[in-house]
Protein backbone atom coordinates (compact mmCIF):
# COMPACT_ATOMS: atom_id res chain seq x y z
CA MET A 1 13.03 -17.66 15.97
CA GLU A 2 11.60 -18.50 19.37
CA ARG A 3 11.59 -15.53 21.64
CA ILE A 4 13.74 -17.04 24.45
CA VAL A 5 16.41 -17.96 21.80
CA GLU A 6 16.43 -14.49 20.43
CA LEU A 7 16.62 -13.09 23.98
CA GLY A 8 19.97 -15.00 24.40
CA GLU A 9 21.30 -13.93 20.90
CA PHE A 10 20.39 -10.27 21.86
CA LEU A 11 22.21 -10.57 25.25
CA ARG A 12 25.29 -12.11 23.47
CA SER A 13 25.44 -9.28 20.88
CA CYS A 14 25.16 -6.65 23.48
CA ARG A 15 28.01 -8.26 25.64
CA SER A 16 30.21 -8.42 22.55
CA ARG A 17 29.84 -4.71 21.94
CA LEU A 18 30.59 -3.53 25.53
CA ASP A 19 34.32 -2.49 26.06
CA PRO A 20 35.65 -4.24 29.14
CA ALA A 21 37.41 -0.82 30.15
CA ASP A 22 34.06 1.00 30.00
CA ALA A 23 32.47 -1.64 32.42
CA GLY A 24 35.51 -1.30 34.87
CA MET A 25 37.04 -4.44 34.05
CA PRO A 26 40.88 -4.77 34.14
CA ARG A 27 42.54 -4.88 30.69
CA THR A 28 44.28 -8.24 30.01
CA ALA A 29 46.89 -9.09 27.59
CA ARG A 30 44.62 -10.98 25.33
CA ARG A 31 40.94 -11.78 24.68
CA ARG A 32 39.76 -14.46 22.42
CA VAL A 33 36.52 -12.73 21.80
CA PRO A 34 35.42 -8.90 21.91
CA GLY A 35 33.42 -7.47 24.68
CA LEU A 36 32.91 -8.85 28.29
CA ARG A 37 33.14 -12.52 29.19
CA ARG A 38 30.10 -14.14 30.46
CA GLU A 39 31.47 -14.48 33.92
CA GLU A 40 32.39 -10.67 33.95
CA LEU A 41 28.95 -9.71 32.86
CA ALA A 42 27.44 -12.00 35.52
CA GLN A 43 29.56 -10.56 38.22
CA LEU A 44 28.28 -6.96 37.23
CA ALA A 45 24.72 -7.96 37.13
CA GLY A 46 24.96 -9.96 40.49
CA VAL A 47 23.79 -13.24 39.10
CA SER A 48 25.46 -16.62 38.98
CA VAL A 49 27.55 -17.46 35.94
CA ASP A 50 25.48 -20.67 35.40
CA TYR A 51 22.27 -18.80 35.44
CA TYR A 52 23.43 -16.24 33.01
CA THR A 53 24.94 -18.90 30.82
CA ARG A 54 21.66 -20.77 30.73
CA LEU A 55 19.69 -17.39 29.89
CA GLU A 56 22.17 -16.56 26.95
CA GLN A 57 21.98 -20.17 25.64
CA GLY A 58 18.22 -20.23 25.57
CA ARG A 59 18.01 -22.72 28.20
CA SER A 60 16.00 -20.67 30.77
CA ARG A 61 12.58 -19.47 30.30
CA THR A 62 12.45 -17.23 33.60
CA ALA A 63 13.89 -13.82 34.12
CA SER A 64 12.49 -11.65 36.70
CA PRO A 65 12.15 -7.90 35.94
CA GLU A 66 14.83 -7.24 38.64
CA ILE A 67 17.23 -9.54 36.86
CA LEU A 68 16.51 -8.05 33.43
CA GLN A 69 17.09 -4.63 34.83
CA SER A 70 20.43 -5.71 36.42
CA LEU A 71 21.40 -7.09 33.03
CA ALA A 72 20.51 -3.95 31.25
CA THR A 73 22.46 -1.84 33.76
CA ALA A 74 25.53 -3.93 33.44
CA LEU A 75 25.19 -4.04 29.58
CA ARG A 76 24.72 -0.13 29.74
CA LEU A 77 21.59 -0.53 27.58
CA ASP A 78 19.75 2.77 26.47
CA ASP A 79 16.02 3.10 26.93
CA THR A 80 15.27 1.63 23.48
CA GLU A 81 17.61 -1.48 24.13
CA CYS A 82 16.14 -1.81 27.57
CA ALA A 83 12.60 -1.99 26.36
CA HIS A 84 13.54 -4.51 23.67
CA LEU A 85 15.27 -6.70 26.28
CA PHE A 86 11.95 -6.72 28.31
CA ASP A 87 9.96 -7.40 25.23
CA LEU A 88 12.01 -10.37 24.32
CA ALA A 89 11.68 -11.70 27.89
CA ASN A 90 7.80 -11.12 27.72
CA ARG A 91 8.23 -8.82 30.90
CA ARG A 92 7.28 -5.50 29.55
CA PRO A 93 4.37 -3.89 31.59
CA ALA A 94 1.08 -4.88 30.17
CA GLN A 95 0.02 -1.29 29.55
CA LEU A 96 3.16 -0.93 27.20
CA ARG A 97 2.61 -4.08 25.15
CA HIS A 98 1.51 -3.98 21.66
CA THR A 99 -1.22 -6.71 21.17
CA GLY A 100 -3.40 -5.15 18.44
CA PRO A 101 -4.13 -6.87 15.05
CA ALA A 102 -1.43 -7.22 12.49
CA ALA A 103 -3.44 -5.16 9.73
CA PRO A 104 -2.66 -1.47 9.70
CA GLU A 105 -5.35 0.69 11.12
CA PRO A 106 -6.74 3.46 9.10
CA VAL A 107 -5.63 7.10 9.30
CA SER A 108 -7.84 9.53 11.08
CA PRO A 109 -9.28 12.44 9.13
CA ALA A 110 -7.46 14.74 11.57
CA THR A 111 -4.14 13.22 10.53
CA ARG A 112 -4.92 13.50 6.78
CA GLN A 113 -5.76 17.25 7.39
CA LEU A 114 -2.38 17.63 9.23
CA LEU A 115 -0.47 16.03 6.36
CA ALA A 116 -2.20 18.38 3.88
CA THR A 117 -1.40 21.51 6.00
CA LEU A 118 2.16 20.47 6.34
CA ASP A 119 2.26 19.81 2.45
CA ALA A 120 1.13 23.47 1.96
CA ALA A 121 3.92 24.58 4.37
CA TYR A 122 6.52 22.66 2.22
CA CYS A 123 7.06 20.18 4.95
CA PRO A 124 7.22 16.60 3.61
CA ALA A 125 5.33 14.33 5.96
CA PHE A 126 4.37 10.57 6.07
CA VAL A 127 2.89 8.02 8.58
CA LEU A 128 4.73 4.79 9.19
CA GLY A 129 2.75 1.80 10.73
CA ARG A 130 4.09 -1.47 11.98
CA ARG A 131 6.66 -3.21 10.05
CA THR A 132 7.67 0.34 8.53
CA ASP A 133 4.67 0.09 6.41
CA VAL A 134 4.10 3.38 4.64
CA VAL A 135 0.44 4.16 5.61
CA THR A 136 0.01 7.39 4.00
CA ALA A 137 2.14 10.46 2.74
CA ASN A 138 1.54 13.79 1.56
CA PRO A 139 2.59 14.79 -1.99
CA LEU A 140 5.71 16.53 -1.18
CA ALA A 141 6.96 13.49 0.76
CA ARG A 142 6.18 11.20 -2.08
CA ALA A 143 8.09 13.63 -4.53
CA LEU A 144 11.06 13.63 -2.15
CA ILE A 145 11.33 9.98 -1.29
CA ALA A 146 9.29 7.71 -3.54
CA ASP A 147 5.88 7.61 -5.14
CA PHE A 148 4.42 5.07 -2.81
CA ASP A 149 0.84 5.78 -4.23
CA ALA A 150 2.03 4.32 -7.44
CA MET A 151 3.16 1.06 -5.79
CA PRO A 152 1.13 -2.14 -5.07
CA VAL A 153 -0.21 -1.95 -1.60
CA HIS A 154 2.08 -4.70 -0.33
CA GLN A 155 5.19 -3.00 -1.59
CA ARG A 156 4.50 0.46 0.25
CA ASN A 157 7.06 -0.29 2.92
CA GLN A 158 10.09 1.77 3.92
CA ALA A 159 12.33 -1.09 4.73
CA ARG A 160 11.53 -2.70 1.35
CA PHE A 161 12.40 0.66 -0.55
CA VAL A 162 15.52 1.23 1.35
CA PHE A 163 16.98 -2.39 0.74
CA LEU A 164 15.49 -3.40 -2.38
CA ASP A 165 15.08 -0.40 -4.66
CA PRO A 166 18.27 0.69 -6.26
CA ALA A 167 17.06 4.25 -6.31
CA ALA A 168 17.45 4.49 -2.47
CA ARG A 169 21.15 4.20 -2.62
CA ASP A 170 21.43 7.20 -4.83
CA LEU A 171 18.80 9.12 -2.88
CA TYR A 172 20.12 9.00 0.71
CA ALA A 173 23.32 10.79 1.29
CA ASP A 174 24.40 8.29 4.04
CA TRP A 175 22.51 5.17 2.88
CA ASP A 176 24.34 3.00 5.25
CA THR A 177 23.26 4.87 8.36
CA VAL A 178 19.59 4.76 6.93
CA ALA A 179 19.75 1.06 6.23
CA ALA A 180 21.27 0.19 9.61
CA ASP A 181 18.49 2.36 11.46
CA THR A 182 15.72 0.72 9.25
CA ALA A 183 16.87 -2.84 10.12
CA ALA A 184 16.98 -1.72 13.87
CA MET A 185 13.45 -0.34 13.65
CA LEU A 186 12.29 -3.80 12.32
CA ARG A 187 14.15 -5.59 15.08
CA MET A 188 12.42 -3.34 17.51
CA ASP A 189 8.92 -4.36 15.93
CA ALA A 190 10.06 -8.03 15.95
CA GLY A 191 10.32 -7.82 19.62
CA ARG A 192 7.11 -6.26 20.22
CA HIS A 193 5.20 -8.40 17.81
CA PRO A 194 6.77 -11.81 17.63
CA ASP A 195 3.72 -13.46 16.28
CA ASP A 196 2.96 -11.03 13.34
CA PRO A 197 3.27 -13.13 10.18
CA ARG A 198 3.52 -10.21 7.82
CA LEU A 199 6.58 -9.09 9.69
CA GLY A 200 8.24 -12.52 9.54
CA GLU A 201 7.49 -12.57 5.81
CA LEU A 202 9.10 -9.22 5.36
CA VAL A 203 12.13 -10.02 7.25
CA ALA A 204 12.48 -13.41 5.44
CA GLU A 205 12.13 -11.62 2.00
CA LEU A 206 14.70 -8.85 2.72
CA ALA A 207 17.32 -11.38 4.16
CA ALA A 208 16.82 -13.54 1.06
CA ARG A 209 17.35 -10.55 -1.36
CA SER A 210 19.63 -8.19 0.46
CA GLY A 211 23.12 -8.94 1.81
CA PRO A 212 23.35 -5.56 3.57
CA PHE A 213 20.05 -6.48 5.40
CA ARG A 214 21.42 -9.74 6.55
CA LYS A 215 24.49 -8.00 7.95
CA TYR A 216 22.53 -5.32 9.82
CA TRP A 217 19.93 -7.83 10.92
CA ALA A 218 22.60 -10.01 12.50
CA GLU A 219 23.97 -7.21 14.60
CA ARG A 220 20.63 -7.26 16.60
CA ARG A 221 20.82 -3.50 17.21
CA VAL A 222 17.36 -1.79 18.02
CA HIS A 223 16.37 1.89 17.13
CA GLU A 224 13.32 3.87 18.21
CA ARG A 225 11.97 6.59 16.00
CA SER A 226 12.87 10.09 17.42
CA GLU A 227 14.62 12.92 15.62
CA GLY A 228 17.68 13.80 13.72
CA THR A 229 18.71 15.09 10.41
CA LYS A 230 18.77 13.33 6.99
CA GLY A 231 20.72 14.23 3.70
CA TYR A 232 19.32 13.56 0.24
CA HIS A 233 20.86 13.53 -3.30
CA HIS A 234 17.65 14.11 -5.16
CA PRO A 235 17.49 13.70 -8.96
CA THR A 236 15.33 16.80 -9.29
CA ALA A 237 16.05 19.20 -6.39
CA GLY A 238 19.63 18.31 -5.97
CA ASP A 239 21.41 18.07 -2.58
CA LEU A 240 19.38 18.97 0.58
CA THR A 241 19.33 18.23 4.20
CA VAL A 242 16.06 17.96 6.31
CA ALA A 243 15.47 17.76 10.08
CA TYR A 244 13.02 15.20 10.97
CA GLN A 245 10.70 14.62 14.12
CA ALA A 246 8.84 11.33 14.58
CA LEU A 247 5.63 11.80 16.58
CA ALA A 248 3.52 8.84 17.95
CA LEU A 249 -0.03 9.24 16.80
CA PRO A 250 -2.67 9.19 19.52
CA GLY A 251 -5.30 6.27 19.97
CA GLY A 252 -2.87 3.41 20.80
CA THR A 253 -1.96 2.62 17.23
CA ASP A 254 1.56 1.56 15.99
CA GLN A 255 1.53 4.78 13.71
CA THR A 256 4.18 7.26 13.82
CA LEU A 257 4.06 10.58 11.93
CA PHE A 258 7.36 11.81 10.35
CA VAL A 259 7.63 15.45 9.75
CA TYR A 260 10.54 17.10 7.65
CA THR A 261 11.53 20.53 7.96
CA THR A 262 14.31 22.87 6.70
CA GLU A 263 16.20 25.80 7.83
CA PRO A 264 14.30 28.91 6.65
CA GLY A 265 16.13 30.57 3.75
CA SER A 266 18.52 27.69 3.51
CA SER A 267 19.42 26.11 0.12
CA SER A 268 17.55 23.07 1.37
CA ALA A 269 14.42 25.06 1.78
CA THR A 270 14.67 26.43 -1.70
CA ALA A 271 15.36 22.89 -2.94
CA LEU A 272 12.07 21.66 -1.43
CA ARG A 273 10.15 24.61 -2.89
CA LEU A 274 11.58 23.89 -6.37
CA LEU A 275 10.60 20.20 -5.92
CA ALA A 276 7.10 21.30 -5.00
CA ALA A 277 6.91 23.53 -8.08
CA ARG A 278 8.06 20.84 -10.50
CA SER A 279 6.28 17.90 -9.14
CA ILE A 280 2.76 19.36 -8.24
CA GLU A 281 0.31 20.70 -10.76
CA PRO A 282 -0.86 24.31 -10.01
CA LEU A 283 -4.52 24.91 -9.64
CA PRO A 284 -6.48 26.43 -12.85
CA ASP A 285 -7.17 29.69 -11.17
CA ASP A 286 -4.13 31.18 -9.64
CA GLY A 287 -1.67 28.30 -9.17
CA ALA A 288 -1.84 28.53 -5.20
CA ARG A 289 -0.97 25.45 -3.33
CA THR A 290 -3.81 24.71 -0.86
CA ALA A 291 -4.59 22.20 1.58
CA ALA A 292 -7.41 20.73 -0.75
CA GLN A 293 -4.71 20.36 -3.44
CA SER A 294 -2.52 18.50 -1.21
CA GLU A 295 -4.91 15.89 0.20
CA PRO A 296 -2.84 12.56 0.46
CA GLY A 297 -4.17 9.54 -1.31
CA ALA A 298 -5.51 6.81 0.80
CA PHE A 299 -3.27 3.68 0.92
């Protein structure tokens, strides 16, 4: 979809989700549609109703950073949503734009060594690139989530796994939240990389094959990888909960390192050790898990 049209759709979606009472608007007996009216949002943002209407309908190709910031404030957008708004308007500061090639960049040797070290410490870890492509993962991450090494290269993708692999529904304790966040991550990527043909192909495939994806994609929510917790119903390790952190890798790449940890002494920590013992072959000498044993395969 043309970027300016997508901008209008995003504004409309955000407007429909904003409670008029939260925006300081008086309650009325009846509203035909949820959220703020166009004239109410225009008033809050300090722009004319005609200008805002043209912007939302994709009939205006100009929106200054000041107007965009006013709209973001009126809509109560968080930092992630605000960045997406500026991306769609092509007004993001040049130093923050992602203009690199669509092909994933190679993983550095230092990152591979870090993954191996984390694996030895019973911490699943993996790297996601643009489009939620799984660039590389350590053995424990592949044992916990999916064996991406065994998949064809073009299928090594987190969104494709979540929406198209039936095993994902059984694996994630809260599949709906994971699915919604995954679609929102793709939506964020689409704003940053509107001309990425592989991203367009992935979205088209997911929309054609997954009803839930169509639903979450239509909501036009955006999500930035950060931190939180995630629960699993693992067929081997049983139920466990991990805390995750998402760390942007240096070098100006689109790669994000995800690290999973568990509470020391918890049943989840025990479950991960059990999973490691069952899924990774011991070394011939003493069975110790070492960094060399855990070297992740190249994707």
